[in-house]
Coordinates of C-alpha atoms and ligand atoms in Angstrom, one line a residue:
M1 CA 64.9 156.4 109.4
K2 CA 64.7 154.6 112.8
N3 CA 62.1 152.3 111.3
I4 CA 64.3 151.6 108.3
L5 CA 67.2 150.8 110.6
L6 CA 65.0 148.5 112.6
M7 CA 63.7 146.8 109.5
A8 CA 67.2 146.3 108.3
A9 CA 68.3 144.8 111.6
V10 CA 65.3 142.5 111.6
L11 CA 66.1 141.4 108.0
F12 CA 69.7 140.9 108.9
L13 CA 69.0 138.8 111.9
G14 CA 66.4 136.9 109.9
A15 CA 68.9 136.2 107.2
C16 CA 71.4 135.0 109.8
K17 CA 68.8 132.7 111.3
N18 CA 67.9 131.3 107.9
G19 CA 71.6 131.0 107.1
E20 CA 72.0 129.0 110.3
K21 CA 69.1 126.8 109.3
K22 CA 70.5 126.3 105.9
K23 CA 73.8 125.2 107.3
E24 CA 73.2 121.6 106.4
I25 CA 76.7 120.2 106.7
P26 CA 77.6 119.8 110.3
E27 CA 80.9 121.3 111.3
G28 CA 81.5 118.5 113.6
D29 CA 82.2 120.2 116.9
K30 CA 79.1 119.0 118.7
K31 CA 78.7 115.2 118.7
E32 CA 74.9 115.3 118.2
E33 CA 75.3 117.3 115.0
L34 CA 77.2 114.6 113.2
P35 CA 75.2 112.4 110.9
N36 CA 75.4 108.6 111.1
I37 CA 77.1 107.0 108.1
V38 CA 76.4 103.6 106.7
I39 CA 78.2 101.9 103.8
I40 CA 76.2 99.0 102.4
Y41 CA 78.6 97.0 100.3
L42 CA 77.6 94.1 98.1
D43 CA 79.9 91.4 96.8
D44 CA 80.1 91.0 93.0
L45 CA 76.9 92.9 92.3
G46 CA 77.1 94.1 88.6
Y47 CA 76.3 97.4 87.1
G48 CA 73.2 96.0 85.5
D49 CA 72.0 93.9 88.5
V50 CA 69.8 96.7 89.9
G51 CA 66.5 97.9 88.6
A52 CA 67.6 101.5 88.8
Y53 CA 70.5 100.7 86.6
G54 CA 68.3 99.1 83.9
A55 CA 67.6 95.6 85.1
T56 CA 64.2 94.5 83.9
E57 CA 64.3 90.7 84.5
L58 CA 65.3 91.2 88.2
S59 CA 63.4 93.2 90.7
T60 CA 65.3 95.2 93.3
P61 CA 62.7 97.6 94.7
H62 CA 64.6 98.6 97.9
M63 CA 67.8 99.5 96.1
D64 CA 65.7 101.3 93.5
K65 CA 64.0 103.3 96.2
L66 CA 67.4 104.5 97.6
A67 CA 68.4 105.4 94.0
Q68 CA 65.2 107.3 93.4
G69 CA 65.4 109.3 96.6
G70 CA 69.2 109.7 96.4
V71 CA 71.9 110.2 93.8
R72 CA 72.5 107.4 91.4
F73 CA 76.0 107.6 89.9
T74 CA 76.4 106.3 86.4
D75 CA 80.2 106.5 86.5
G76 CA 81.1 105.3 90.0
Y77 CA 84.1 102.9 90.3
A78 CA 85.3 100.3 92.7
T79 CA 89.0 100.5 93.1
S80 CA 89.6 97.1 91.7
A81 CA 87.9 94.3 89.8
T82 CA 88.3 91.9 92.8
C83 CA 87.4 92.0 96.4
T84 CA 90.5 92.4 98.6
P85 CA 92.1 95.2 96.7
S86 CA 88.8 96.9 96.2
R87 CA 88.0 96.9 99.9
Y88 CA 91.5 98.0 100.7
G89 CA 91.0 101.1 98.5
L90 CA 87.5 101.9 99.9
L91 CA 88.6 101.8 103.6
T92 CA 92.0 103.4 103.2
G93 CA 91.5 105.8 100.3
V94 CA 94.8 104.5 98.8
Y95 CA 95.0 102.9 95.4
P96 CA 95.3 99.1 96.0
W97 CA 98.1 98.8 93.4
K98 CA 100.3 100.7 95.8
N99 CA 100.1 97.7 98.2
E100 CA 101.6 94.5 96.8
E101 CA 99.6 92.4 99.3
A102 CA 96.3 93.7 98.0
K103 CA 95.4 90.6 96.0
I104 CA 92.6 88.0 96.5
L105 CA 93.6 86.6 99.9
P106 CA 93.3 83.1 101.3
G107 CA 91.5 82.8 104.7
T108 CA 94.8 82.5 106.5
A109 CA 96.4 85.6 105.1
P110 CA 97.8 88.3 107.5
L111 CA 96.2 91.7 107.8
I112 CA 97.2 93.9 104.8
I113 CA 96.2 97.3 106.3
D114 CA 99.0 98.8 108.3
T115 CA 97.6 99.5 111.8
A116 CA 99.2 103.0 111.5
Q117 CA 97.3 103.8 108.3
V118 CA 94.3 106.1 108.1
T119 CA 91.1 104.2 107.5
I120 CA 87.5 105.5 107.3
P121 CA 86.5 104.2 110.8
K122 CA 89.7 105.2 112.4
M123 CA 89.3 108.7 111.1
L124 CA 85.6 108.9 112.2
K125 CA 86.6 107.8 115.7
Q126 CA 88.4 111.1 116.1
K127 CA 85.0 112.7 116.1
G128 CA 83.4 110.4 118.6
Y129 CA 81.9 107.9 116.1
Y130 CA 81.1 104.4 117.3
T131 CA 82.3 102.3 114.4
G132 CA 81.4 98.8 113.3
I133 CA 81.7 96.2 110.6
V134 CA 79.2 93.5 110.0
G135 CA 79.9 91.1 107.1
K136 CA 82.7 90.2 104.8
W137 CA 86.2 91.3 105.8
H138 CA 88.7 89.7 103.4
L139 CA 91.6 92.0 104.3
G140 CA 93.6 89.4 106.3
L141 CA 93.8 88.7 110.0
G142 CA 96.7 88.3 112.4
R143 CA 100.4 88.4 111.4
G144 CA 100.5 85.0 109.9
E145 CA 100.1 81.6 111.7
V146 CA 96.7 82.5 113.2
D147 CA 95.5 80.3 116.1
W148 CA 91.7 80.4 115.5
N149 CA 91.0 79.3 119.0
K150 CA 92.5 82.3 120.6
E151 CA 92.0 86.0 120.1
I152 CA 92.6 86.7 116.5
K153 CA 94.4 90.0 115.9
P154 CA 95.3 92.4 114.5
G155 CA 92.0 92.6 112.4
P156 CA 89.2 95.1 112.0
N157 CA 89.3 96.1 115.6
E158 CA 92.9 97.2 115.2
V159 CA 92.3 99.4 112.2
G160 CA 89.5 101.4 113.5
F161 CA 86.4 99.3 114.1
D162 CA 85.0 99.4 117.7
Y163 CA 82.9 96.4 116.9
S164 CA 83.3 93.6 114.3
F165 CA 81.2 90.7 113.4
I166 CA 82.8 89.2 110.3
M167 CA 83.5 86.3 108.1
A168 CA 87.3 86.2 107.6
A169 CA 87.5 86.0 103.9
T170 CA 84.7 84.8 101.5
Q171 CA 81.8 82.5 101.7
D172 CA 83.6 80.0 99.6
R173 CA 86.8 80.0 101.8
V174 CA 87.5 78.5 105.2
P175 CA 87.3 79.1 108.0
T176 CA 83.5 79.1 107.6
V177 CA 82.8 80.7 111.0
Y178 CA 81.8 84.1 112.2
I179 CA 84.3 86.1 114.2
E180 CA 83.1 88.7 116.7
D181 CA 85.6 91.2 118.1
G182 CA 88.5 88.7 117.3
K183 CA 86.8 85.6 118.7
V184 CA 85.2 82.8 116.8
V185 CA 81.5 82.7 117.7
N186 CA 80.1 79.6 119.4
L187 CA 83.4 77.8 119.4
D188 CA 83.6 74.7 121.6
T189 CA 87.1 74.6 123.2
E190 CA 86.9 70.8 123.1
D191 CA 86.7 70.9 119.3
P192 CA 89.4 73.4 118.2
I193 CA 89.6 74.8 114.7
E194 CA 92.5 74.1 112.4
V195 CA 92.9 75.8 109.0
D196 CA 95.4 75.1 106.2
Y197 CA 95.4 76.2 102.6
E198 CA 98.2 73.7 101.5
R199 CA 97.4 70.4 103.1
N200 CA 94.2 68.5 104.1
F201 CA 93.9 67.1 107.6
D202 CA 94.1 63.3 107.9
G203 CA 90.8 61.6 107.3
E204 CA 88.9 64.7 106.4
P205 CA 86.6 64.5 103.3
T206 CA 87.1 66.8 100.4
G207 CA 85.0 67.9 97.5
K208 CA 87.4 66.3 95.2
D209 CA 87.4 62.8 96.8
N210 CA 83.9 62.7 98.3
P211 CA 81.4 63.9 95.7
E212 CA 78.8 61.8 97.4
L213 CA 78.8 64.3 100.3
L214 CA 78.1 67.3 98.1
R215 CA 74.8 69.1 97.6
M216 CA 76.5 71.8 95.4
E217 CA 78.9 70.7 92.7
W218 CA 82.2 72.5 92.1
H219 CA 83.1 73.6 88.6
H220 CA 86.6 74.9 89.1
G221 CA 88.6 75.3 92.3
H222 CA 86.4 74.8 95.4
N223 CA 87.2 71.2 95.9
N224 CA 88.8 71.2 99.4
S225 CA 87.0 70.9 102.7
I226 CA 83.2 70.3 102.7
V227 CA 81.1 72.4 104.9
N228 CA 77.3 72.0 104.9
G229 CA 77.6 69.9 101.8
I230 CA 79.3 72.7 100.0
P231 CA 83.0 72.2 98.9
R232 CA 85.2 75.2 99.8
I233 CA 88.6 76.7 99.1
G234 CA 91.1 75.6 101.8
F235 CA 91.1 72.9 104.4
M236 CA 89.5 73.1 107.8
K237 CA 89.1 70.7 110.7
G238 CA 87.0 71.0 113.9
G239 CA 84.9 74.0 115.1
E240 CA 81.7 72.0 114.3
S241 CA 79.5 74.1 116.6
A242 CA 80.9 77.4 115.2
K243 CA 80.3 76.7 111.6
W244 CA 77.9 79.1 109.9
I245 CA 74.7 77.9 108.1
D246 CA 75.0 79.4 104.7
E247 CA 71.3 79.9 104.2
E248 CA 71.1 81.9 107.4
M249 CA 73.9 84.2 106.7
T250 CA 71.7 87.0 105.4
D251 CA 69.5 86.9 108.5
T252 CA 72.5 86.7 110.7
F253 CA 74.3 89.7 109.2
L254 CA 71.0 91.7 109.0
E255 CA 70.2 91.1 112.7
Q256 CA 73.7 92.2 113.6
A257 CA 73.5 95.3 111.5
Q258 CA 70.0 96.2 112.9
A259 CA 71.2 95.6 116.5
F260 CA 74.2 97.8 115.9
V261 CA 72.0 100.6 114.8
S262 CA 69.5 100.2 117.6
D263 CA 72.2 99.9 120.2
H264 CA 74.0 103.0 119.0
K265 CA 71.1 105.1 117.9
E266 CA 72.2 108.0 120.1
G267 CA 75.0 108.3 117.5
P268 CA 77.0 109.2 115.7
F269 CA 77.8 105.8 114.3
F270 CA 79.5 104.4 111.3
L271 CA 78.5 101.0 110.0
Y272 CA 80.2 99.1 107.2
Y273 CA 77.6 96.5 106.3
A274 CA 79.4 94.2 104.0
M275 CA 76.9 91.8 102.5
Q276 CA 77.9 88.5 101.0
Q277 CA 75.7 88.5 97.9
P278 CA 75.8 87.6 95.1
H279 CA 79.3 86.0 95.5
V280 CA 79.5 82.2 95.4
P281 CA 78.3 79.9 96.8
R282 CA 74.9 81.4 96.3
T283 CA 72.8 80.0 99.1
P284 CA 69.5 81.9 99.4
H285 CA 67.4 81.3 102.5
P286 CA 64.5 78.9 101.5
R287 CA 62.2 82.0 101.7
F288 CA 64.1 83.3 98.6
A289 CA 64.8 80.1 96.8
R290 CA 63.3 80.5 93.3
A291 CA 62.2 84.0 94.1
S292 CA 63.8 85.5 91.0
G293 CA 63.2 83.0 88.2
L294 CA 66.9 83.5 87.4
G295 CA 68.4 80.7 89.6
P296 CA 70.3 81.2 92.8
R297 CA 72.3 84.2 91.6
G298 CA 69.1 86.1 91.0
D299 CA 67.6 84.7 94.2
V300 CA 70.4 86.0 96.4
I301 CA 70.2 89.5 94.8
V302 CA 66.5 89.5 95.6
E303 CA 67.4 88.3 99.1
A304 CA 70.0 91.1 99.5
D305 CA 67.5 93.7 98.3
W306 CA 65.0 92.5 100.9
A307 CA 67.7 92.7 103.6
I308 CA 68.5 96.3 102.5
G309 CA 64.9 97.1 102.8
E310 CA 64.7 95.7 106.3
F311 CA 67.8 97.5 107.3
V312 CA 66.6 100.9 106.0
E313 CA 63.3 100.2 107.8
T314 CA 65.2 99.9 111.0
L315 CA 66.8 103.2 110.4
R316 CA 63.4 104.7 109.7
S317 CA 61.7 103.2 112.8
E318 CA 64.6 104.4 115.0
G319 CA 63.9 107.9 113.6
L320 CA 67.4 108.1 112.0
L321 CA 66.8 108.4 108.3
D322 CA 67.1 112.1 108.2
N323 CA 70.3 111.9 110.0
T324 CA 72.0 109.1 108.3
L325 CA 74.0 109.1 105.1
I326 CA 73.8 105.8 103.2
I327 CA 76.3 104.9 100.6
L328 CA 75.5 101.7 98.6
S329 CA 77.9 100.0 96.2
S330 CA 79.6 96.8 95.2
D331 CA 83.2 95.7 95.4
N332 CA 83.6 94.6 91.8
G333 CA 81.6 93.6 88.8
P334 CA 79.6 90.5 88.1
V335 CA 80.5 86.9 87.3
L336 CA 78.1 84.1 86.5
N337 CA 80.1 80.8 86.9
D338 CA 82.6 81.6 89.6
G339 CA 83.4 78.0 90.4
Y340 CA 80.2 76.1 91.3
Y341 CA 77.5 74.7 89.0
D342 CA 74.5 76.8 90.1
R343 CA 72.8 77.4 86.7
A344 CA 73.7 81.1 86.8
V345 CA 74.5 81.0 83.1
E346 CA 71.6 78.8 82.0
Q347 CA 69.0 80.7 84.0
L348 CA 70.0 84.2 83.0
N349 CA 66.7 84.5 81.1
G350 CA 67.8 87.7 79.2
H351 CA 69.1 89.5 82.3
D352 CA 72.3 91.4 81.7
P353 CA 74.4 91.7 84.9
N354 CA 76.8 94.0 83.0
G355 CA 74.2 96.6 82.1
G356 CA 75.8 96.8 78.6
L357 CA 79.4 97.1 79.8
R358 CA 82.2 94.9 78.6
G359 CA 84.1 92.4 80.7
G360 CA 83.1 91.5 84.3
K361 CA 84.7 90.6 87.6
Y362 CA 88.5 90.2 87.1
S363 CA 88.4 92.4 84.0
L364 CA 90.0 95.7 83.0
F365 CA 87.1 96.4 80.8
E366 CA 84.4 98.6 82.4
A367 CA 82.2 95.9 83.9
G368 CA 85.1 94.9 86.2
T369 CA 85.0 98.1 88.2
R370 CA 82.1 100.3 87.2
V371 CA 79.5 99.4 89.7
P372 CA 76.2 100.6 91.1
L373 CA 76.9 103.5 93.4
I374 CA 74.1 105.3 95.3
T375 CA 74.0 107.9 98.0
Y376 CA 71.0 108.5 100.1
W377 CA 70.2 110.9 102.9
E378 CA 66.7 112.0 103.5
G379 CA 66.2 115.7 103.2
K380 CA 69.9 116.3 102.6
V381 CA 70.9 114.6 99.4
E382 CA 69.5 116.3 96.2
P383 CA 67.9 113.3 94.4
G384 CA 69.0 112.8 90.8
V385 CA 71.3 111.0 88.5
S386 CA 74.9 112.0 88.4
D387 CA 77.4 111.2 85.6
A388 CA 80.3 112.7 87.6
L389 CA 83.4 110.4 87.6
V390 CA 83.7 109.2 91.2
S391 CA 85.7 106.4 92.8
Q392 CA 85.2 104.6 96.0
L393 CA 88.6 106.0 96.9
D394 CA 86.8 109.3 97.4
V395 CA 84.5 108.2 100.1
L396 CA 87.3 108.7 102.7
K397 CA 88.0 112.4 102.1
S398 CA 84.4 113.2 101.4
L399 CA 83.5 111.8 104.8
A400 CA 86.4 113.7 106.4
S401 CA 85.0 116.9 104.9
L402 CA 81.4 116.0 106.1
T403 CA 82.6 115.5 109.6
G404 CA 85.2 118.3 109.7
I405 CA 88.4 116.1 109.9
E406 CA 91.7 117.0 108.2
V407 CA 93.3 114.0 106.4
E408 CA 96.7 114.1 104.8
G409 CA 97.8 112.1 101.9
T410 CA 95.9 109.1 100.3
D411 CA 94.6 109.1 96.8
S412 CA 91.1 110.1 97.9
K413 CA 89.5 113.3 96.7
N414 CA 86.9 115.3 98.6
L415 CA 83.8 115.0 96.4
L416 CA 81.3 115.6 99.2
E417 CA 79.2 118.1 97.3
T418 CA 79.0 115.6 94.4
F419 CA 78.1 112.7 96.7
L420 CA 75.3 114.9 98.2
G421 CA 74.0 115.7 94.7
R422 CA 74.8 119.4 94.9
S423 CA 77.6 119.4 92.3
D424 CA 78.3 117.6 89.1
K425 CA 82.0 117.9 89.6
G426 CA 83.8 114.6 89.6
R427 CA 87.5 113.6 89.5
A428 CA 89.4 114.3 86.3
N429 CA 90.8 110.8 86.1
V430 CA 91.1 107.5 87.8
V431 CA 93.4 104.5 87.6
L432 CA 91.4 101.3 87.1
E433 CA 92.6 98.0 88.4
A434 CA 92.0 94.3 88.0
T435 CA 94.2 92.7 90.6
T436 CA 97.6 94.4 89.9
R437 CA 96.9 95.2 86.2
T438 CA 96.0 98.8 85.7
A439 CA 94.3 101.0 83.2
Y440 CA 93.3 104.6 83.0
R441 CA 90.2 106.7 82.6
E442 CA 90.3 110.4 82.0
G443 CA 87.1 112.2 81.0
D444 CA 85.3 109.9 78.6
W445 CA 88.4 108.1 77.5
V446 CA 89.8 104.8 78.7
M447 CA 93.2 103.5 77.9
I448 CA 94.1 99.9 78.7
P449 CA 97.9 99.1 78.4
P450 CA 99.0 95.8 76.8
Y451 CA 99.2 92.8 79.1
E452 CA 100.2 89.2 78.7
G453 CA 97.7 86.5 79.5
P454 CA 94.5 85.2 77.9
S455 CA 92.1 87.6 76.4
V456 CA 89.3 85.6 77.9
E457 CA 89.4 83.8 81.2
Q458 CA 87.8 80.6 80.0
K459 CA 86.5 79.2 83.2
V460 CA 84.5 82.2 84.1
N461 CA 84.0 83.2 80.5
I462 CA 85.0 86.8 81.0
E463 CA 87.1 89.1 78.7
L464 CA 90.0 90.3 80.9
G465 CA 91.2 93.2 78.8
N466 CA 94.6 91.6 78.0
S467 CA 96.0 92.3 74.5
D468 CA 99.4 92.8 72.9
G469 CA 98.7 96.5 72.0
Y470 CA 97.2 99.5 73.7
L471 CA 93.5 99.8 73.8
L472 CA 91.7 103.1 73.6
F473 CA 88.0 103.7 73.9
N474 CA 85.7 106.7 74.0
L475 CA 82.9 105.8 76.5
E476 CA 80.7 108.6 75.4
I477 CA 80.2 107.2 71.9
D478 CA 81.1 103.6 72.7
P479 CA 80.1 102.6 76.3
G480 CA 80.4 98.9 75.4
Q481 CA 84.1 99.3 74.4
Q482 CA 83.7 97.7 71.0
T483 CA 85.9 100.1 68.9
N484 CA 89.6 100.3 69.7
L485 CA 90.7 103.9 68.7
A486 CA 94.4 103.4 69.5
Q487 CA 95.4 103.5 65.8
K488 CA 93.0 106.2 64.8
E489 CA 93.7 108.6 67.7
P490 CA 97.5 108.4 68.3
E491 CA 97.7 111.9 69.8
K492 CA 95.0 111.0 72.3
L493 CA 96.6 107.7 73.1
R494 CA 100.0 109.4 73.8
E495 CA 98.4 111.9 76.0
M496 CA 96.6 109.2 78.0
I497 CA 99.7 107.1 78.4
E498 CA 101.6 110.1 79.6
N499 CA 99.0 111.2 82.1
F500 CA 98.6 107.6 83.3
E501 CA 102.4 107.2 83.8
S502 CA 102.5 110.4 85.7
I503 CA 100.4 108.8 88.3
R504 CA 101.2 105.1 87.9
G505 CA 104.9 105.3 87.0
K506 CA 106.4 103.1 84.4
G507 CA 106.9 99.3 84.6
Y508 CA 103.1 98.7 85.0
S509 CA 103.0 96.1 82.2
D510 CA 104.5 92.7 81.9
I511 CA 105.0 93.3 78.2
Q512 CA 108.6 94.6 77.9
S513 CA 108.4 96.5 74.7
L514 CA 105.7 99.1 75.0
E515 CA 106.5 100.9 71.8
L516 CA 103.4 102.2 70.2
K517 CA 102.5 100.1 67.2
Ligands
NG6_601 C1 88.9 83.1 93.1 C2 87.8 82.0 93.2 C3 86.5 82.7 93.1 C4 86.3 83.8 94.1 C5 87.4 84.8 94.0 C6 87.4 85.8 95.0 C7 88.6 79.9 92.4 C8 88.9 79.0 91.1 N1 88.0 81.0 92.2 O1 90.2 82.6 93.3 O2 85.5 81.7 93.3 O3 86.3 83.2 95.4 O4 88.7 84.1 94.1 O5 86.3 86.7 94.8 O6 89.0 79.5 93.4 S1 86.3 88.1 95.5 O7 85.1 88.7 95.1 O8 86.4 87.8 96.9 O9 87.5 88.8 95.0
CA602 CA1 83.8 90.6 95.2

């Protein structure tokens, strides 16, 4: 009897010990138990631009490796089909159509995140995380009328980032300078920067008037100030010593991201590594020029993939890979000609950036917002492929759950178990957005309300999802959204509209009469 009791006690203690060992999700009380978190975010990378998502003409071994050792989501969505709203949704967990300012912003736009709002970095700071952003911001800076020669705020540092090394807007928009913790890097005070999106500065050349100064031609838009022989959106004067060199941007951001990791390896840290590829202008470093055989768009994807490999190698060599959750995704779908002649269309060579989906950047069809989404955490994430419906909105509450933080409100859902590959449960529905126009996915169904406007945006040659009647698709049988079932499935359509309106409210369409036809 005594022996049996003793054995039972030993077994019990053993079980507790095992239980303790198995407790893989840190509760967050002790700083050292918290994992590091990195979001690697690409700009305009399409669903089909990654080998793991079916690309055959383009090689992305480093992203593929993350997909193979992590969870590759087939149904992961960005919150919008363009950059600013999408990034707003990712960082705040709030649907971007709830914020009227969340539209593609000029480089002079004020900050659109309320400094009182919850954001991923702000939330993580509560648990002692050191938080940083390296790369593209595009969420506005200052309160309007920014003086680029003084401290520029509010910006990332006022919404939760301890450290920031950013470009203000996009690679094709002025100011074409890096900003570190609110100050323009390498600025010569004798040569102050001025920026204007309405008027040029006297005597300054432009893409429109000085084609002889260009080494990259503009196709539409992009004909204002010329920097490094590339015409941009917006006018800029001065700041010569501070101007970035486009071909070095990948190395610059990578070095910053690596230094951030090495400097804060004691952890826990959160890094938002917001890469510029493959957004225009596509300017691969000469090491990557012609690396893909698909022209500059392919080359910069290969370049980005290399940088991701280097970055992951830094995590490995610092001994952090088993204690770092990596989330890799893109802010919106792909576009070929986005305003410069760079042979992206001509040199496609059979590559399908959409991965079989309809539409693209700017579109309410699937390719606008369905993007590569991969989670990776050595020894913690159960590798596999997940078809759970997940949105980048959900990163916020899932990270809150991972780190033991309570968050009120937002549109984010805690899908931590799903992101870690331990559950197939996704969200039941998601509102899709293409800069203010919205659509609705529930289960395998997608409903796109009627919208005015062209069905195809001619300049970028992308179908936008505008039509004068409701569109209804079943993605399970029709992933390419070729067959509109609105007439054939009126009951389903009604149910989708009702459920959509219960989240979105009415008045979402610019077409007044929304009677079902
Ligand atoms: C558009 C630009 C496009 C790109 C986009 C923003 C023109 C004609 N087109 O207005 O080139 O910069 O804005 O892209 O100017 S995003 O990925 O940042 O949303
Ligand atoms: Ca983008």
